[in-house]
PDB file of C-alpha atoms in Angstrom:
ATOM      1  CA  MET A   1       0.000   0.000   0.000  1.00  0.00           C
ATOM      2  CA  SER A   2       1.405   3.379  -0.981  1.00  0.00           C
ATOM      3  CA  PRO A   3       1.777   6.140   1.665  1.00  0.00           C
ATOM      4  CA  SER A   4      -0.657   8.345  -0.239  1.00  0.00           C
ATOM      5  CA  ARG A   5      -3.454   5.811   0.386  1.00  0.00           C
ATOM      6  CA  ASP A   6      -2.730   5.419   4.087  1.00  0.00           C
ATOM      7  CA  SER A   7      -5.418   7.615   5.659  1.00  0.00           C
ATOM      8  CA  GLY A   8      -3.679   7.528   9.020  1.00  0.00           C
ATOM      9  CA  GLN A   9      -0.614   9.162   7.476  1.00  0.00           C
ATOM     10  CA  THR A  10      -2.300  11.864   5.400  1.00  0.00           C
ATOM     11  CA  ALA A  11      -5.154  13.262   7.511  1.00  0.00           C
ATOM     12  CA  ALA A  12      -3.035  15.009  10.146  1.00  0.00           C
ATOM     13  CA  PRO A  13      -0.880  17.083   7.735  1.00  0.00           C
ATOM     14  CA  ALA A  14      -4.006  18.252   5.883  1.00  0.00           C
ATOM     15  CA  ALA A  15      -5.670  19.323   9.125  1.00  0.00           C
ATOM     16  CA  SER A  16      -2.484  21.009  10.269  1.00  0.00           C
ATOM     17  CA  ALA A  17      -2.232  22.962   7.018  1.00  0.00           C
ATOM     18  CA  GLY A  18      -5.825  24.156   7.407  1.00  0.00           C
ATOM     19  CA  GLY A  19      -5.179  25.118  11.007  1.00  0.00           C
ATOM     20  CA  ASP A  20      -2.106  27.100  10.034  1.00  0.00           C
ATOM     21  CA  THR A  21      -4.077  29.004   7.395  1.00  0.00           C
ATOM     22  CA  ARG A  22      -6.841  29.823   9.860  1.00  0.00           C
ATOM     23  CA  GLU A  23      -4.314  31.040  12.432  1.00  0.00           C
ATOM     24  CA  ARG A  24      -2.639  33.268   9.835  1.00  0.00           C
ATOM     25  CA  ILE A  25      -6.033  34.707   8.900  1.00  0.00           C
ATOM     26  CA  LEU A  26      -6.887  35.458  12.542  1.00  0.00           C
ATOM     27  CA  ALA A  27      -3.495  37.087  13.173  1.00  0.00           C
ATOM     28  CA  ALA A  28      -3.807  39.207  10.031  1.00  0.00           C
ATOM     29  CA  ALA A  29      -7.389  40.159  10.891  1.00  0.00           C
ATOM     30  CA  MET A  30      -6.309  41.221  14.383  1.00  0.00           C
ATOM     31  CA  GLU A  31      -3.908  43.726  12.842  1.00  0.00           C
ATOM     32  CA  GLU A  32      -6.381  44.880  10.211  1.00  0.00           C
ATOM     33  CA  PHE A  33      -9.288  45.444  12.602  1.00  0.00           C
ATOM     34  CA  ALA A  34      -7.124  47.165  15.205  1.00  0.00           C
ATOM     35  CA  ARG A  35      -5.851  49.591  12.578  1.00  0.00           C
ATOM     36  CA  HIS A  36      -8.973  50.245  10.505  1.00  0.00           C
ATOM     37  CA  GLY A  37     -11.987  49.162  12.552  1.00  0.00           C
ATOM     38  CA  ILE A  38     -14.686  46.875  11.209  1.00  0.00           C
ATOM     39  CA  ALA A  39     -16.167  49.141   8.537  1.00  0.00           C
ATOM     40  CA  GLY A  40     -12.730  50.201   7.312  1.00  0.00           C
ATOM     41  CA  ALA A  41     -11.169  46.740   7.316  1.00  0.00           C
ATOM     42  CA  ARG A  42     -10.726  44.984   3.985  1.00  0.00           C
ATOM     43  CA  VAL A  43     -10.838  41.233   3.567  1.00  0.00           C
ATOM     44  CA  ASP A  44      -8.479  41.401   0.595  1.00  0.00           C
ATOM     45  CA  ARG A  45      -5.839  43.045   2.815  1.00  0.00           C
ATOM     46  CA  VAL A  46      -6.375  40.342   5.449  1.00  0.00           C
ATOM     47  CA  ALA A  47      -5.924  37.669   2.790  1.00  0.00           C
ATOM     48  CA  LYS A  48      -2.755  39.265   1.458  1.00  0.00           C
ATOM     49  CA  LEU A  49      -1.219  39.581   4.923  1.00  0.00           C
ATOM     50  CA  ALA A  50      -2.224  35.999   5.735  1.00  0.00           C
ATOM     51  CA  ARG A  51      -0.663  34.780   2.473  1.00  0.00           C
ATOM     52  CA  THR A  52      -3.894  33.230   1.268  1.00  0.00           C
ATOM     53  CA  SER A  53      -6.836  34.096  -0.986  1.00  0.00           C
ATOM     54  CA  LYS A  54      -9.921  36.158  -0.253  1.00  0.00           C
ATOM     55  CA  GLU A  55     -12.008  33.108  -1.118  1.00  0.00           C
ATOM     56  CA  ARG A  56     -10.116  31.094   1.477  1.00  0.00           C
ATOM     57  CA  VAL A  57     -10.898  33.680   4.146  1.00  0.00           C
ATOM     58  CA  TYR A  58     -14.605  33.391   3.326  1.00  0.00           C
ATOM     59  CA  ALA A  59     -14.318  29.613   3.456  1.00  0.00           C
ATOM     60  CA  TYR A  60     -13.444  29.914   7.162  1.00  0.00           C
ATOM     61  CA  PHE A  61     -15.551  32.980   8.056  1.00  0.00           C
ATOM     62  CA  ARG A  62     -18.868  33.849   6.409  1.00  0.00           C
ATOM     63  CA  GLY A  63     -18.230  37.582   6.475  1.00  0.00           C
ATOM     64  CA  LYS A  64     -16.287  40.439   7.978  1.00  0.00           C
ATOM     65  CA  GLU A  65     -18.369  40.631  11.155  1.00  0.00           C
ATOM     66  CA  ALA A  66     -17.970  36.901  11.737  1.00  0.00           C
ATOM     67  CA  LEU A  67     -14.219  37.285  11.299  1.00  0.00           C
ATOM     68  CA  TYR A  68     -14.161  40.164  13.777  1.00  0.00           C
ATOM     69  CA  ALA A  69     -16.246  38.143  16.254  1.00  0.00           C
ATOM     70  CA  ALA A  70     -13.744  35.286  16.092  1.00  0.00           C
ATOM     71  CA  VAL A  71     -10.782  37.614  16.606  1.00  0.00           C
ATOM     72  CA  ALA A  72     -12.456  39.481  19.487  1.00  0.00           C
ATOM     73  CA  ALA A  73     -13.580  36.294  21.222  1.00  0.00           C
ATOM     74  CA  ARG A  74     -10.049  34.931  21.105  1.00  0.00           C
ATOM     75  CA  GLU A  75      -8.674  38.237  22.396  1.00  0.00           C
ATOM     76  CA  TYR A  76     -10.992  38.183  25.419  1.00  0.00           C
ATOM     77  CA  VAL A  77      -9.728  34.709  26.281  1.00  0.00           C
ATOM     78  CA  VAL A  78      -6.121  35.892  25.967  1.00  0.00           C
ATOM     79  CA  ILE A  79      -6.836  38.885  28.220  1.00  0.00           C
ATOM     80  CA  ALA A  80      -8.498  36.685  30.849  1.00  0.00           C
ATOM     81  CA  ASP A  81      -5.554  34.273  30.826  1.00  0.00           C
ATOM     82  CA  ALA A  82      -2.985  37.079  31.002  1.00  0.00           C
ATOM     83  CA  THR A  83      -4.629  39.102  33.764  1.00  0.00           C
ATOM     84  CA  GLN A  84      -6.275  36.429  35.962  1.00  0.00           C
ATOM     85  CA  LEU A  85      -8.959  37.918  38.179  1.00  0.00           C
ATOM     86  CA  ASP A  86      -8.247  37.371  41.882  1.00  0.00           C
ATOM     87  CA  PRO A  87     -11.499  38.504  43.542  1.00  0.00           C
ATOM     88  CA  SER A  88      -9.665  38.929  46.852  1.00  0.00           C
ATOM     89  CA  ASP A  89      -7.114  41.310  45.290  1.00  0.00           C
ATOM     90  CA  LEU A  90      -8.906  43.648  42.901  1.00  0.00           C
ATOM     91  CA  PRO A  91      -6.139  46.298  43.013  1.00  0.00           C
ATOM     92  CA  GLY A  92      -3.686  43.672  41.760  1.00  0.00           C
ATOM     93  CA  TYR A  93      -6.099  42.666  39.004  1.00  0.00           C
ATOM     94  CA  ALA A  94      -6.471  46.315  37.950  1.00  0.00           C
ATOM     95  CA  GLY A  95      -2.703  46.646  37.783  1.00  0.00           C
ATOM     96  CA  ARG A  96      -2.435  43.606  35.521  1.00  0.00           C
ATOM     97  CA  LEU A  97      -5.134  44.961  33.211  1.00  0.00           C
ATOM     98  CA  PHE A  98      -3.325  48.302  33.088  1.00  0.00           C
ATOM     99  CA  ASP A  99      -0.057  46.562  32.191  1.00  0.00           C
ATOM    100  CA  TYR A 100      -1.696  44.463  29.500  1.00  0.00           C
ATOM    101  CA  PHE A 101      -3.160  47.394  27.593  1.00  0.00           C
ATOM    102  CA  VAL A 102      -0.137  49.644  28.045  1.00  0.00           C
ATOM    103  CA  ALA A 103       1.913  46.945  26.331  1.00  0.00           C
ATOM    104  CA  ARG A 104      -0.756  46.282  23.673  1.00  0.00           C
ATOM    105  CA  PRO A 105      -2.668  49.458  22.746  1.00  0.00           C
ATOM    106  CA  ASP A 106      -3.696  47.859  19.465  1.00  0.00           C
ATOM    107  CA  HIS A 107      -5.626  45.222  21.419  1.00  0.00           C
ATOM    108  CA  HIS A 108      -7.593  47.933  23.199  1.00  0.00           C
ATOM    109  CA  ARG A 109      -8.388  49.558  19.853  1.00  0.00           C
ATOM    110  CA  LEU A 110      -9.636  46.206  18.549  1.00  0.00           C
ATOM    111  CA  ILE A 111     -12.137  45.890  21.397  1.00  0.00           C
ATOM    112  CA  THR A 112     -13.174  49.536  21.171  1.00  0.00           C
ATOM    113  CA  TRP A 113     -13.978  49.280  17.463  1.00  0.00           C
ATOM    114  CA  GLY A 114     -16.410  46.467  18.224  1.00  0.00           C
ATOM    115  CA  ARG A 115     -18.143  48.477  20.928  1.00  0.00           C
ATOM    116  CA  LEU A 116     -18.496  51.448  18.581  1.00  0.00           C
ATOM    117  CA  GLU A 117     -19.490  49.648  15.406  1.00  0.00           C
ATOM    118  CA  LEU A 118     -21.480  46.664  16.675  1.00  0.00           C
ATOM    119  CA  PRO A 119     -23.571  48.124  19.514  1.00  0.00           C
ATOM    120  CA  GLY A 120     -26.488  46.058  20.724  1.00  0.00           C
ATOM    121  CA  THR A 121     -25.346  42.895  18.965  1.00  0.00           C
ATOM    122  CA  ALA A 122     -27.194  40.008  20.566  1.00  0.00           C
ATOM    123  CA  ALA A 123     -24.945  37.593  22.428  1.00  0.00           C
ATOM    124  CA  VAL A 124     -25.116  33.995  21.303  1.00  0.00           C
ATOM    125  CA  ALA A 125     -25.667  31.239  23.838  1.00  0.00           C
ATOM    126  CA  ASP A 126     -22.055  30.076  23.774  1.00  0.00           C
ATOM    127  CA  ASP A 127     -20.475  33.558  23.617  1.00  0.00           C
ATOM    128  CA  PRO A 128     -17.120  33.130  25.417  1.00  0.00           C
ATOM    129  CA  THR A 129     -17.045  36.801  26.372  1.00  0.00           C
ATOM    130  CA  GLN A 130     -20.352  36.604  28.215  1.00  0.00           C
ATOM    131  CA  ALA A 131     -19.302  33.323  29.788  1.00  0.00           C
ATOM    132  CA  ALA A 132     -16.114  34.960  31.090  1.00  0.00           C
ATOM    133  CA  MET A 133     -18.053  37.929  32.493  1.00  0.00           C
ATOM    134  CA  ALA A 134     -20.528  35.622  34.232  1.00  0.00           C
ATOM    135  CA  ARG A 135     -17.685  33.612  35.736  1.00  0.00           C
ATOM    136  CA  LYS A 136     -15.992  36.719  37.112  1.00  0.00           C
ATOM    137  CA  ILE A 137     -19.224  38.052  38.584  1.00  0.00           C
ATOM    138  CA  GLY A 138     -19.749  34.680  40.225  1.00  0.00           C
ATOM    139  CA  GLN A 139     -16.256  34.798  41.732  1.00  0.00           C
ATOM    140  CA  LEU A 140     -16.911  38.246  43.156  1.00  0.00           C
ATOM    141  CA  ARG A 141     -20.216  37.123  44.642  1.00  0.00           C
ATOM    142  CA  GLU A 142     -18.466  34.214  46.350  1.00  0.00           C
ATOM    143  CA  VAL A 143     -15.929  36.452  48.094  1.00  0.00           C
ATOM    144  CA  GLN A 144     -18.749  38.745  49.179  1.00  0.00           C
ATOM    145  CA  GLN A 145     -20.528  35.792  50.726  1.00  0.00           C
ATOM    146  CA  ALA A 146     -17.294  34.823  52.443  1.00  0.00           C
ATOM    147  CA  GLY A 147     -17.026  38.312  53.952  1.00  0.00           C
ATOM    148  CA  ARG A 148     -13.923  39.341  52.003  1.00  0.00           C
ATOM    149  CA  LEU A 149     -15.572  41.999  49.816  1.00  0.00           C
ATOM    150  CA  ASP A 150     -18.161  44.612  50.786  1.00  0.00           C
ATOM    151  CA  PRO A 151     -21.558  43.015  50.014  1.00  0.00           C
ATOM    152  CA  ALA A 152     -23.199  46.436  49.581  1.00  0.00           C
ATOM    153  CA  TRP A 153     -21.861  46.493  46.002  1.00  0.00           C
ATOM    154  CA  ASP A 154     -23.505  44.513  43.238  1.00  0.00           C
ATOM    155  CA  PRO A 155     -20.710  42.276  41.869  1.00  0.00           C
ATOM    156  CA  ALA A 156     -21.565  43.345  38.311  1.00  0.00           C
ATOM    157  CA  ASP A 157     -20.926  46.961  39.319  1.00  0.00           C
ATOM    158  CA  VAL A 158     -17.668  45.974  40.998  1.00  0.00           C
ATOM    159  CA  LEU A 159     -16.404  44.337  37.814  1.00  0.00           C
ATOM    160  CA  ALA A 160     -17.499  47.243  35.615  1.00  0.00           C
ATOM    161  CA  LEU A 161     -15.870  49.857  37.835  1.00  0.00           C
ATOM    162  CA  VAL A 162     -12.589  47.981  38.222  1.00  0.00           C
ATOM    163  CA  ASN A 163     -12.349  47.378  34.482  1.00  0.00           C
ATOM    164  CA  GLN A 164     -13.125  51.011  33.711  1.00  0.00           C
ATOM    165  CA  ILE A 165     -10.549  52.355  36.160  1.00  0.00           C
ATOM    166  CA  ALA A 166      -7.904  49.925  34.923  1.00  0.00           C
ATOM    167  CA  MET A 167      -8.450  50.983  31.297  1.00  0.00           C
ATOM    168  CA  THR A 168      -8.741  54.704  31.988  1.00  0.00           C
ATOM    169  CA  TRP A 169      -5.454  55.593  30.328  1.00  0.00           C
ATOM    170  CA  ALA A 170      -5.767  53.114  27.465  1.00  0.00           C
ATOM    171  CA  ALA A 171      -9.180  54.610  26.641  1.00  0.00           C
ATOM    172  CA  GLN A 172      -7.969  58.230  26.754  1.00  0.00           C
ATOM    173  CA  PRO A 173      -4.730  58.560  24.767  1.00  0.00           C
ATOM    174  CA  GLU A 174      -5.130  62.345  24.567  1.00  0.00           C
ATOM    175  CA  LEU A 175      -5.213  62.556  28.371  1.00  0.00           C
ATOM    176  CA  ARG A 176      -2.235  60.218  28.563  1.00  0.00           C
ATOM    177  CA  GLU A 177      -0.271  62.632  26.378  1.00  0.00           C
ATOM    178  CA  ALA A 178      -1.356  65.557  28.555  1.00  0.00           C
ATOM    179  CA  ALA A 179      -0.260  63.699  31.682  1.00  0.00           C
ATOM    180  CA  ALA A 180       3.124  62.966  30.125  1.00  0.00           C
ATOM    181  CA  ALA A 181       3.594  66.683  29.551  1.00  0.00           C
ATOM    182  CA  HIS A 182       1.969  68.192  32.630  1.00  0.00           C
ATOM    183  CA  ALA A 183       1.624  65.695  35.490  1.00  0.00           C
ATOM    184  CA  ALA A 184       3.848  66.155  38.539  1.00  0.00           C
ATOM    185  CA  ASP A 185       5.147  62.654  37.832  1.00  0.00           C
ATOM    186  CA  PRO A 186       4.793  61.965  34.094  1.00  0.00           C
ATOM    187  CA  THR A 187       5.845  58.311  34.201  1.00  0.00           C
ATOM    188  CA  THR A 188       3.738  55.287  33.298  1.00  0.00           C
ATOM    189  CA  ALA A 189       4.524  53.916  36.750  1.00  0.00           C
ATOM    190  CA  ALA A 190       2.752  56.895  38.323  1.00  0.00           C
ATOM    191  CA  ARG A 191      -0.336  56.317  36.191  1.00  0.00           C
ATOM    192  CA  ARG A 192      -0.336  52.650  37.186  1.00  0.00           C
ATOM    193  CA  ALA A 193       0.021  53.537  40.860  1.00  0.00           C
ATOM    194  CA  ALA A 194      -2.982  55.870  40.606  1.00  0.00           C
ATOM    195  CA  VAL A 195      -5.107  53.102  39.068  1.00  0.00           C
ATOM    196  CA  VAL A 196      -4.140  50.590  41.750  1.00  0.00           C
ATOM    197  CA  THR A 197      -4.689  53.114  44.558  1.00  0.00           C
ATOM    198  CA  ALA A 198      -8.121  54.110  43.251  1.00  0.00           C
ATOM    199  CA  VAL A 199      -9.266  50.489  43.148  1.00  0.00           C
ATOM    200  CA  GLU A 200      -7.717  49.812  46.563  1.00  0.00           C
ATOM    201  CA  ARG A 201      -9.742  52.643  48.100  1.00  0.00           C
ATOM    202  CA  LEU A 202     -12.973  51.397  46.561  1.00  0.00           C
ATOM    203  CA  PHE A 203     -12.370  47.687  47.040  1.00  0.00           C
ATOM    204  CA  PRO A 204      -9.560  47.016  49.545  1.00  0.00           C
ATOM    205  CA  ARG A 205      -7.626  43.783  49.364  1.00  0.00           C
ATOM    206  CA  ALA A 206      -9.014  41.100  51.623  1.00  0.00           C
ATOM    207  CA  ARG A 207      -7.044  40.864  54.853  1.00  0.00           C
TER     208      ARG A 207
END
């Protein structure tokens, strides 16, 4: 029997090749969406950067919004893995979020484009973003029940406020430039310290 007819020998390379193409498309789309938004992104540019054809992109993703949804969903998973919510140490979590977006401003732009251009999009049942939010809210509720976080706050509000404070500077690049020119301490470390202190005063670390 020739190697070409041995299904056990040929299936894996074919799947691997398809997986590589899909990964290249997602990486190229990440760059394209972060730079141009959803409306301004072009599938032909994604295909060129991914070293594949436009038709191949559409074979994996039915349209531009579906491609964006796949990129954004993967990015939310990456953020969650990189920042790791510790519900007993919300100031530390805010600091990690701050660090993540300072190092990757393009990732913040990617998320912001979706919020601006796809408002009110209904979440699907298996939306990983919503699943991650629900999990974090559940973690916060558990520490409240254990007496390690003020139960007067709704855990959904806690998560929203901490996220917003942590991303204050990523969301306001014009203010970041003003701070660099006019703040008493213009360093990134000072901005990070302010974020962590603000969250600490609202939601102190569990003792």
